[in-house]
Coordinates of C-alpha atoms in Angstrom, one line a residue:
Chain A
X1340 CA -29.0 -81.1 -69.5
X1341 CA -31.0 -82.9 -66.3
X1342 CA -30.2 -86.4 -65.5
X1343 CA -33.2 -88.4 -66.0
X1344 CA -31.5 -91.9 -64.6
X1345 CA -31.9 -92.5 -61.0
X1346 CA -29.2 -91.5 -58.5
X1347 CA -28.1 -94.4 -56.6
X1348 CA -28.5 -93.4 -52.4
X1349 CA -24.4 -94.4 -51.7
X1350 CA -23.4 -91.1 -53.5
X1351 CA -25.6 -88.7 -51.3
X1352 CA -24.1 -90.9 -48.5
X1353 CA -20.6 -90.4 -49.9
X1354 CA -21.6 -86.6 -50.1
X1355 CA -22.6 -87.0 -46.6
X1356 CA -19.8 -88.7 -45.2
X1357 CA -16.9 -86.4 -46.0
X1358 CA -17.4 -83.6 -44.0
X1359 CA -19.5 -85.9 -41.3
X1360 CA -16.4 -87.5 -40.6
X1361 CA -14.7 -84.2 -40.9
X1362 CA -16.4 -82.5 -37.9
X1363 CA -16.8 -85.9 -36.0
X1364 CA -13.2 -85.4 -35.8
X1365 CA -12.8 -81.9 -35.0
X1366 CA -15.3 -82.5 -32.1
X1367 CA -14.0 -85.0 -30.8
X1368 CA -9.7 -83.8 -30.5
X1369 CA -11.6 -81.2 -28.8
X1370 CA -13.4 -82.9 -26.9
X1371 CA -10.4 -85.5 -26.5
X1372 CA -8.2 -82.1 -25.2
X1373 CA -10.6 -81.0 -22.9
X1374 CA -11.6 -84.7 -21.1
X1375 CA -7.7 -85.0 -20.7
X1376 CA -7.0 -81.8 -19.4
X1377 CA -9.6 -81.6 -16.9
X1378 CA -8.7 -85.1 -15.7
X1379 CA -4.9 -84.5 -15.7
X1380 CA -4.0 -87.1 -18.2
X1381 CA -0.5 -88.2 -18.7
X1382 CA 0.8 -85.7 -22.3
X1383 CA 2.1 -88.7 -23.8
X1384 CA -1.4 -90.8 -23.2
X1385 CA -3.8 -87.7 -24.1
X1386 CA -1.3 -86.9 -27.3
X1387 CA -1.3 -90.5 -28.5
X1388 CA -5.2 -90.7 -28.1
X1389 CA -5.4 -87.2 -29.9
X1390 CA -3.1 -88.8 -32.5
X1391 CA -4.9 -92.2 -32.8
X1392 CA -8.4 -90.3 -33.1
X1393 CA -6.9 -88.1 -36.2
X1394 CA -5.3 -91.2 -38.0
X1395 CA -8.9 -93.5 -37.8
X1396 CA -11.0 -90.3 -38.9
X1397 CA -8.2 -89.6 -42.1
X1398 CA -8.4 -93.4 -42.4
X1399 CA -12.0 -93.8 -42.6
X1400 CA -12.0 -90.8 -45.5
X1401 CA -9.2 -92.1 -47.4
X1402 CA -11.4 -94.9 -47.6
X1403 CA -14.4 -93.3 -48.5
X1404 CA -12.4 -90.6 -51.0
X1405 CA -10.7 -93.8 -52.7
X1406 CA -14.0 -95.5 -52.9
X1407 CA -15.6 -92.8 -54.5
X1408 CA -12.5 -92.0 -56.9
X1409 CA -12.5 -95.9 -57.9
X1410 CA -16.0 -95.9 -58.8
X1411 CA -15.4 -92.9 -60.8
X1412 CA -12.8 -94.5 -62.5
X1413 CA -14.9 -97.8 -63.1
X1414 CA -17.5 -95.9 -64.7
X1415 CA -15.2 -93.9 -67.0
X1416 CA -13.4 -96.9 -68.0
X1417 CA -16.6 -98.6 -69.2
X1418 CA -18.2 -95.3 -70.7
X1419 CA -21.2 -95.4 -68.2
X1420 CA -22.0 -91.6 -67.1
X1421 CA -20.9 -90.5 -63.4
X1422 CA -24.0 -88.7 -62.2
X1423 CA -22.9 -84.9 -61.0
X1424 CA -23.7 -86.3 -57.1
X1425 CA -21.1 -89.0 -57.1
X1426 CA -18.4 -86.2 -58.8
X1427 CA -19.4 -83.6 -56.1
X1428 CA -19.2 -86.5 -53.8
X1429 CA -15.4 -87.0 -54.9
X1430 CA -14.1 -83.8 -54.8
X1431 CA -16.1 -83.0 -51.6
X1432 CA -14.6 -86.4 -49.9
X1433 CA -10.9 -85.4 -50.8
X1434 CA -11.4 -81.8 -49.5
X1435 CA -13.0 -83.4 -46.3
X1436 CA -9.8 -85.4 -46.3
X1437 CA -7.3 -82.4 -46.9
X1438 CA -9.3 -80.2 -44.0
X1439 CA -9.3 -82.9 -41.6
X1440 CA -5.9 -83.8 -41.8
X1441 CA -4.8 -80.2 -41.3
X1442 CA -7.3 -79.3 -38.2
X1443 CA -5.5 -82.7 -36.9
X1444 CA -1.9 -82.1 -37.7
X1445 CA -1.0 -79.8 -34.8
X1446 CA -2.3 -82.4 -32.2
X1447 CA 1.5 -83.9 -33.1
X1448 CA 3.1 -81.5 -32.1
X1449 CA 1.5 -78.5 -29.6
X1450 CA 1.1 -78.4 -26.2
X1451 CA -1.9 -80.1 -24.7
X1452 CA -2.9 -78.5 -21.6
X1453 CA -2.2 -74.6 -20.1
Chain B
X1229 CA -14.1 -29.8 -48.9
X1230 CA -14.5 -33.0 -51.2
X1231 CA -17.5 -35.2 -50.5
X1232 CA -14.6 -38.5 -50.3
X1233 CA -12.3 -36.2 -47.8
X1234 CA -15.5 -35.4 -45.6
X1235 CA -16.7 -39.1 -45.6
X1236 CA -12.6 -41.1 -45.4
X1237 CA -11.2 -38.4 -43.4
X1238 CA -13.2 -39.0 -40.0
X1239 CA -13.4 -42.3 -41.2
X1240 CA -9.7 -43.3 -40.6
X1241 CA -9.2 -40.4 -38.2
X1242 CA -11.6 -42.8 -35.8
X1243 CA -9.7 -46.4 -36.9
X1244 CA -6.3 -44.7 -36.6
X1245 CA -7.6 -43.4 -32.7
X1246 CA -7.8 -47.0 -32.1
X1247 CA -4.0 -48.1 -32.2
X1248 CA -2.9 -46.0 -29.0
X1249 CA -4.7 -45.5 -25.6
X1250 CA -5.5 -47.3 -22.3
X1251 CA -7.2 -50.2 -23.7
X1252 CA -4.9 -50.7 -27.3
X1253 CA -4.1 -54.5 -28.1
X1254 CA -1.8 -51.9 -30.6
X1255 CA 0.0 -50.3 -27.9
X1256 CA 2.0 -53.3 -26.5
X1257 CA 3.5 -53.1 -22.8
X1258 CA 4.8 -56.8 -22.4
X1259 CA 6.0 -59.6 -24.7
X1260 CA 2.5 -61.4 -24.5
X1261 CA 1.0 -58.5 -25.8
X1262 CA 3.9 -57.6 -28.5
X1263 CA 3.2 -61.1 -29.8
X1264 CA -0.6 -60.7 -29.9
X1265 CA -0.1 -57.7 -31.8
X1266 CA 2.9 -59.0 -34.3
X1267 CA 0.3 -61.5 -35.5
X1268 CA -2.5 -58.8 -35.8
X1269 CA 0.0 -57.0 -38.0
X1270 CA 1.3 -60.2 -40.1
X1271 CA -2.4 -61.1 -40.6
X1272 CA -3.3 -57.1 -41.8
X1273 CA -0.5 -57.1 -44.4
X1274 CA -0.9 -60.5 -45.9
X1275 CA -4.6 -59.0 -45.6
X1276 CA -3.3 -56.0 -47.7
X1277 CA -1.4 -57.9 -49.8
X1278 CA -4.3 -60.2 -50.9
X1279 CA -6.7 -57.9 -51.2
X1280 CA -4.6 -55.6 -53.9
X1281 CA -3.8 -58.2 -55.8
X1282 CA -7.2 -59.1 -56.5
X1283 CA -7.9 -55.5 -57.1
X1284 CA -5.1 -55.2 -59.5
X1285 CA -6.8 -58.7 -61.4
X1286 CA -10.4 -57.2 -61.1
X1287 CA -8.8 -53.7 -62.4
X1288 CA -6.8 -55.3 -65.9
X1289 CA -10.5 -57.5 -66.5
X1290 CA -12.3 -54.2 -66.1
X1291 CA -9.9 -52.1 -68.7
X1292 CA -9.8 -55.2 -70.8
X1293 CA -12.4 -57.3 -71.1
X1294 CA -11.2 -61.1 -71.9
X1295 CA -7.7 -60.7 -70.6
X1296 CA -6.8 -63.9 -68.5
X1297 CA -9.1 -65.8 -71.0
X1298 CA -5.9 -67.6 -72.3
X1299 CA -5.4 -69.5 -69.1
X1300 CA -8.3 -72.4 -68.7
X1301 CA -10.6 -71.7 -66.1
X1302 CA -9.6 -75.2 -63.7
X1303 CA -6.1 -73.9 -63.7
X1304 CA -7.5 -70.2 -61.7
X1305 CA -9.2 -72.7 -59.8
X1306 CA -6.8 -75.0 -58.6
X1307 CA -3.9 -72.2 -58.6
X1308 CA -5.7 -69.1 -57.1
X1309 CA -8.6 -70.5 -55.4
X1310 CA -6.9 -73.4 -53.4
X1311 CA -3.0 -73.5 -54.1
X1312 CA -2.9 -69.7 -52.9
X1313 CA -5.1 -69.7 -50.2
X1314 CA -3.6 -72.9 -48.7
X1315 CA 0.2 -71.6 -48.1
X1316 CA -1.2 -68.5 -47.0
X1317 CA -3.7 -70.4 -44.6
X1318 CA -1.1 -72.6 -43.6
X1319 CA 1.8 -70.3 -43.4
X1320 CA -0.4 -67.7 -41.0
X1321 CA -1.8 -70.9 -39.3
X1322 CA 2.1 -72.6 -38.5
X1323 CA 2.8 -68.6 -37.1
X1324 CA -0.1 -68.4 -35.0
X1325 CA 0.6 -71.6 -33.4
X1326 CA 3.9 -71.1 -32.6
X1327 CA 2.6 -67.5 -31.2
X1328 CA 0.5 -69.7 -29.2
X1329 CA 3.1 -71.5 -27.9
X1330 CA 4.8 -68.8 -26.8
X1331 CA 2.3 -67.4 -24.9
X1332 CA 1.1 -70.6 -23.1
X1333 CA 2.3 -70.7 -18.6
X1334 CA 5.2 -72.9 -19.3
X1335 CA 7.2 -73.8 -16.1
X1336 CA 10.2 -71.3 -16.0
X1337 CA 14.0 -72.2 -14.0
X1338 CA 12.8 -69.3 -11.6
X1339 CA 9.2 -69.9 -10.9
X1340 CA 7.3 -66.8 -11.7
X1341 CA 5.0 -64.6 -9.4
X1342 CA 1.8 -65.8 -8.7
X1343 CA -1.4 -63.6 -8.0
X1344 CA -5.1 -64.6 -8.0
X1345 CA -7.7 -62.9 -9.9
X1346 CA -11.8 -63.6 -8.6
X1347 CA -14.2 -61.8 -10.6
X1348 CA -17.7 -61.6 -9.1
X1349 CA -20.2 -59.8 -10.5
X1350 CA -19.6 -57.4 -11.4
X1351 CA -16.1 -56.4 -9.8
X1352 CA -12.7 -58.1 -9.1
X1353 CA -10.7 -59.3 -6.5
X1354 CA -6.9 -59.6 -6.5
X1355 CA -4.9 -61.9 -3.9
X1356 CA -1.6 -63.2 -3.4
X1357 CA -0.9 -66.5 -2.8
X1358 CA 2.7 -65.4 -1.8
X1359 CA 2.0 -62.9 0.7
X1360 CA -0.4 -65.1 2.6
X1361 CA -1.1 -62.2 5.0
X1362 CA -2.1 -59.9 2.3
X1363 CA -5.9 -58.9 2.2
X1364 CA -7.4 -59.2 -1.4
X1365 CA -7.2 -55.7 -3.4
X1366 CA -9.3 -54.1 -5.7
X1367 CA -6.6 -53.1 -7.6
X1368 CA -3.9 -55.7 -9.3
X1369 CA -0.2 -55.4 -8.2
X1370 CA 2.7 -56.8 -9.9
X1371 CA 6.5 -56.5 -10.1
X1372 CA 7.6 -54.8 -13.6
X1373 CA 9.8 -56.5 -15.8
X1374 CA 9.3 -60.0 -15.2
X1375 CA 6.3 -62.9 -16.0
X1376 CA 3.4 -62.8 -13.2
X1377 CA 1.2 -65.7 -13.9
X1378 CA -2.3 -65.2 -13.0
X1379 CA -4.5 -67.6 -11.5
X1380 CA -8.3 -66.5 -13.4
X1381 CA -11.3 -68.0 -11.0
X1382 CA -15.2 -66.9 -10.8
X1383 CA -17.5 -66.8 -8.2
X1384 CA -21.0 -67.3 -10.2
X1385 CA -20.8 -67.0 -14.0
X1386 CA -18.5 -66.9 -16.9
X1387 CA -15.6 -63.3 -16.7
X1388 CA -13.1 -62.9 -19.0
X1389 CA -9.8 -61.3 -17.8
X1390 CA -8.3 -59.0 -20.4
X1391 CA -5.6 -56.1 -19.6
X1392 CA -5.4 -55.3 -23.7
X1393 CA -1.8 -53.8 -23.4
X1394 CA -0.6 -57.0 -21.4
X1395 CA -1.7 -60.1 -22.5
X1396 CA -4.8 -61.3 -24.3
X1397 CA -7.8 -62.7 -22.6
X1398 CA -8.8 -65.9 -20.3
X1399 CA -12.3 -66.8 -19.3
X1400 CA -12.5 -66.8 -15.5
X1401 CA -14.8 -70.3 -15.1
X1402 CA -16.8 -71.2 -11.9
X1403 CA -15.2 -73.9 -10.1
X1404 CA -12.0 -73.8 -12.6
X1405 CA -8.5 -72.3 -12.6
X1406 CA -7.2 -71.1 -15.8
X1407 CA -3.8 -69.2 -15.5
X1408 CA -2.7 -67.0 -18.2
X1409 CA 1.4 -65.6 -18.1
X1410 CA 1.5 -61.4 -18.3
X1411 CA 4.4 -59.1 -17.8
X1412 CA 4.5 -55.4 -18.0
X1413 CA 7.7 -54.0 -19.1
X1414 CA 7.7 -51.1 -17.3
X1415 CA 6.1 -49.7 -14.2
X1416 CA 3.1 -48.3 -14.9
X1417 CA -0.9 -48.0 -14.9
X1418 CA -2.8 -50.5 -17.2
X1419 CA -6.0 -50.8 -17.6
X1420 CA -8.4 -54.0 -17.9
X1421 CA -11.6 -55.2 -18.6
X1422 CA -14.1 -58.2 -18.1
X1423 CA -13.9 -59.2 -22.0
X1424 CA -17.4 -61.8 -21.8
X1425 CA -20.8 -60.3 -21.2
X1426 CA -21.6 -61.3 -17.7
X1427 CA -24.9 -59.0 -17.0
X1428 CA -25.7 -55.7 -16.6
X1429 CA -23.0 -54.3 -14.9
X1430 CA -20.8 -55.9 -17.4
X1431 CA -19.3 -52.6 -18.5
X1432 CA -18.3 -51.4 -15.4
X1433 CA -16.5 -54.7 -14.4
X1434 CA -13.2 -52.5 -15.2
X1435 CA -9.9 -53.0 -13.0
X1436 CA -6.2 -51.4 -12.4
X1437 CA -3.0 -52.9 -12.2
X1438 CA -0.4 -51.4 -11.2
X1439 CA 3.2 -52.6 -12.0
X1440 CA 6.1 -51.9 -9.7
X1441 CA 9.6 -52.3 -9.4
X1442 CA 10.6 -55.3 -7.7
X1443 CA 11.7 -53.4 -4.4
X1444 CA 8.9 -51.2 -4.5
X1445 CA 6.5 -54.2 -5.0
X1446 CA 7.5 -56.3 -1.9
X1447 CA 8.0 -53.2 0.2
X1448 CA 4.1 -52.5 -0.6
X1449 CA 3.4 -56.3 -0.2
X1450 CA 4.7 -56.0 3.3
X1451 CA 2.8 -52.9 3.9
X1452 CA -0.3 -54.4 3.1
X1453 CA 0.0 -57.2 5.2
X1454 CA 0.4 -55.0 7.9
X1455 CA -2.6 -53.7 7.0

């Protein structure tokens, strides 16, 4: 059956967002890896950068996966109809979570430079 | 002849003519190659594995229609679409990296022998840093049986040094050094290629090295230097 209410503009955001932040992150360990290597960074300075990078980005979509799951909750609770953006949006925000946390995870643990 | 034997048989005649020769990543002569191709084979099984177990699932739908029905649909989903998939992913990621690892230049107790590799288009140079009165040489020389690290430069554009039965491959980057760790364990010929399209002569950017025993290597070393 269509939806015939209007879709509220945060859930295309929240759609948006998740794998936004996901590559933002991915570009920038790289880019994080590269910068450090060419400029002979100290490991333990370029791997704690690398590491702080990978906690803000997982932060900032645990924030907007929990958002999204909260309002989804909200709206159950009170019988109001979650519009099939704002679902998408939550399930597309977690995997966006999931992926970025294990493109980041090595950055713990491998070498940085050749 | 049957039409399947006539269209399979060159078929995997030609694939199986791929795992040996000059240029096999297959064929390993060193440990950096053995590893490159352990994970080729790890990835091809779990590959195999996969892919005949969802032929077995598409098979029992196709002799009976509805079977499977009995489980809901979410729990395919969350159990063979992402469960599944994940461990495998992350399994054959966590072996790759540690491959990786492996393979990286790492500083050794006994630093290793260190030769130069300059690709120009469209040919290479090989010097050694060690033997400082040694002209460059068309063709690579290296001791057998123990880790030569090679220093990968250009000239003008992007090369890519690859000896397939060695090592695996390292861009050679104007004004950068990347250094990649080979060893052959055995004397021998190998053969190697420029592995990124660099122009026309691409093709025929083709090298030789040449691994020696460790007497016979410095003995040529000092006969090169005197020229």
């Amino acid at each position: 059956m269509m939806e015939t209410t209007p879709v509220p503009p945060r859930h295309m955001l929240v759609l948006i967002m998740g794998f936004g932040l996901w590559s933002a992150a991915f570009v920038a360990l790289y880019a994080v890896n590269a910068i450090g290597c060419a400029f002979a960074w100290p490991t333990v300075v370029q791997r704690w950068v690398m590491i702080g990078l990978a906690v803000i980005c997982s932060a900032a979509l645990l924030g907007v996966a929990g958002w999204s799951i909260v309002h989804w909750r909200r709206a159950a609770h009170a019988a109001r109809p979650v519009p099939s953006l704002a679902r998408i949006g939550t399930f597309t925000s977690v995997a966006a979570l999931a992926a970025t946390i294990f493109v980041s995870a090595p950055s713990f643990f491998v070498s940085m430079c050749m | 002849m049957r039409p399947q034997a006539i269209i399979f048989g060159p078929a995997i005649a030609l694939l199986l003519g791929g795992c040996s020769g000059a240029l096999s990543t297959l064929d390993a002569a060193g440990p950096a190659a053995a590893a490159i191709a352990d994970l080729w084979w790890v990835m091809f099984w779990a590959s195999v594995v996969l892919f005949l177990f969802v032929a077995v699932l598409l098979w029992i739908v196709w002799k009976r229609p509805g079977a499977g029905s009995t489980i809901a649909p979410l729990r395919w989903i969350v159990w063979g679409g992402i469960a599944m998939p994940g461990l495998l992913l992350t399994i054959l990621v966590g072996y790759a990296l540690l491959m990786g690892e492996r393979l990286l230049p790492h500083a050794l107790a006994e630093p290793p022998t260190r030769v130069v590799a300059h690709g120009v288009m469209w040919r290479w140079q090989f010097s050694y840093p060690g033997a400082a009165d040694v002209a460059s040489t068309p063709i690579l020389h290296i001791p057998a049986g123990e880790p030569v690290d090679v220093v990968v430069t250009s000239g003008d554009v992007i090369h890519s040094f690859w000896v397939p039965r060695l090592a695996g491959k390292i861009d050679a980057i104007p004004g950068h050094e990347n250094t990649i760790r080979i060893q052959a364990d055995r004397p021998g010929v190998y053969r190697g290629v420029c592995a990124e399209f660099c122009g026309t002569g691409h093709t025929d950017m083709r090298f030789t090295i040449e691994a020696h025993e460790r007497e016979a290597f410095e003995t040529l070393m000092t006969e090169l230097a005197n020229g």
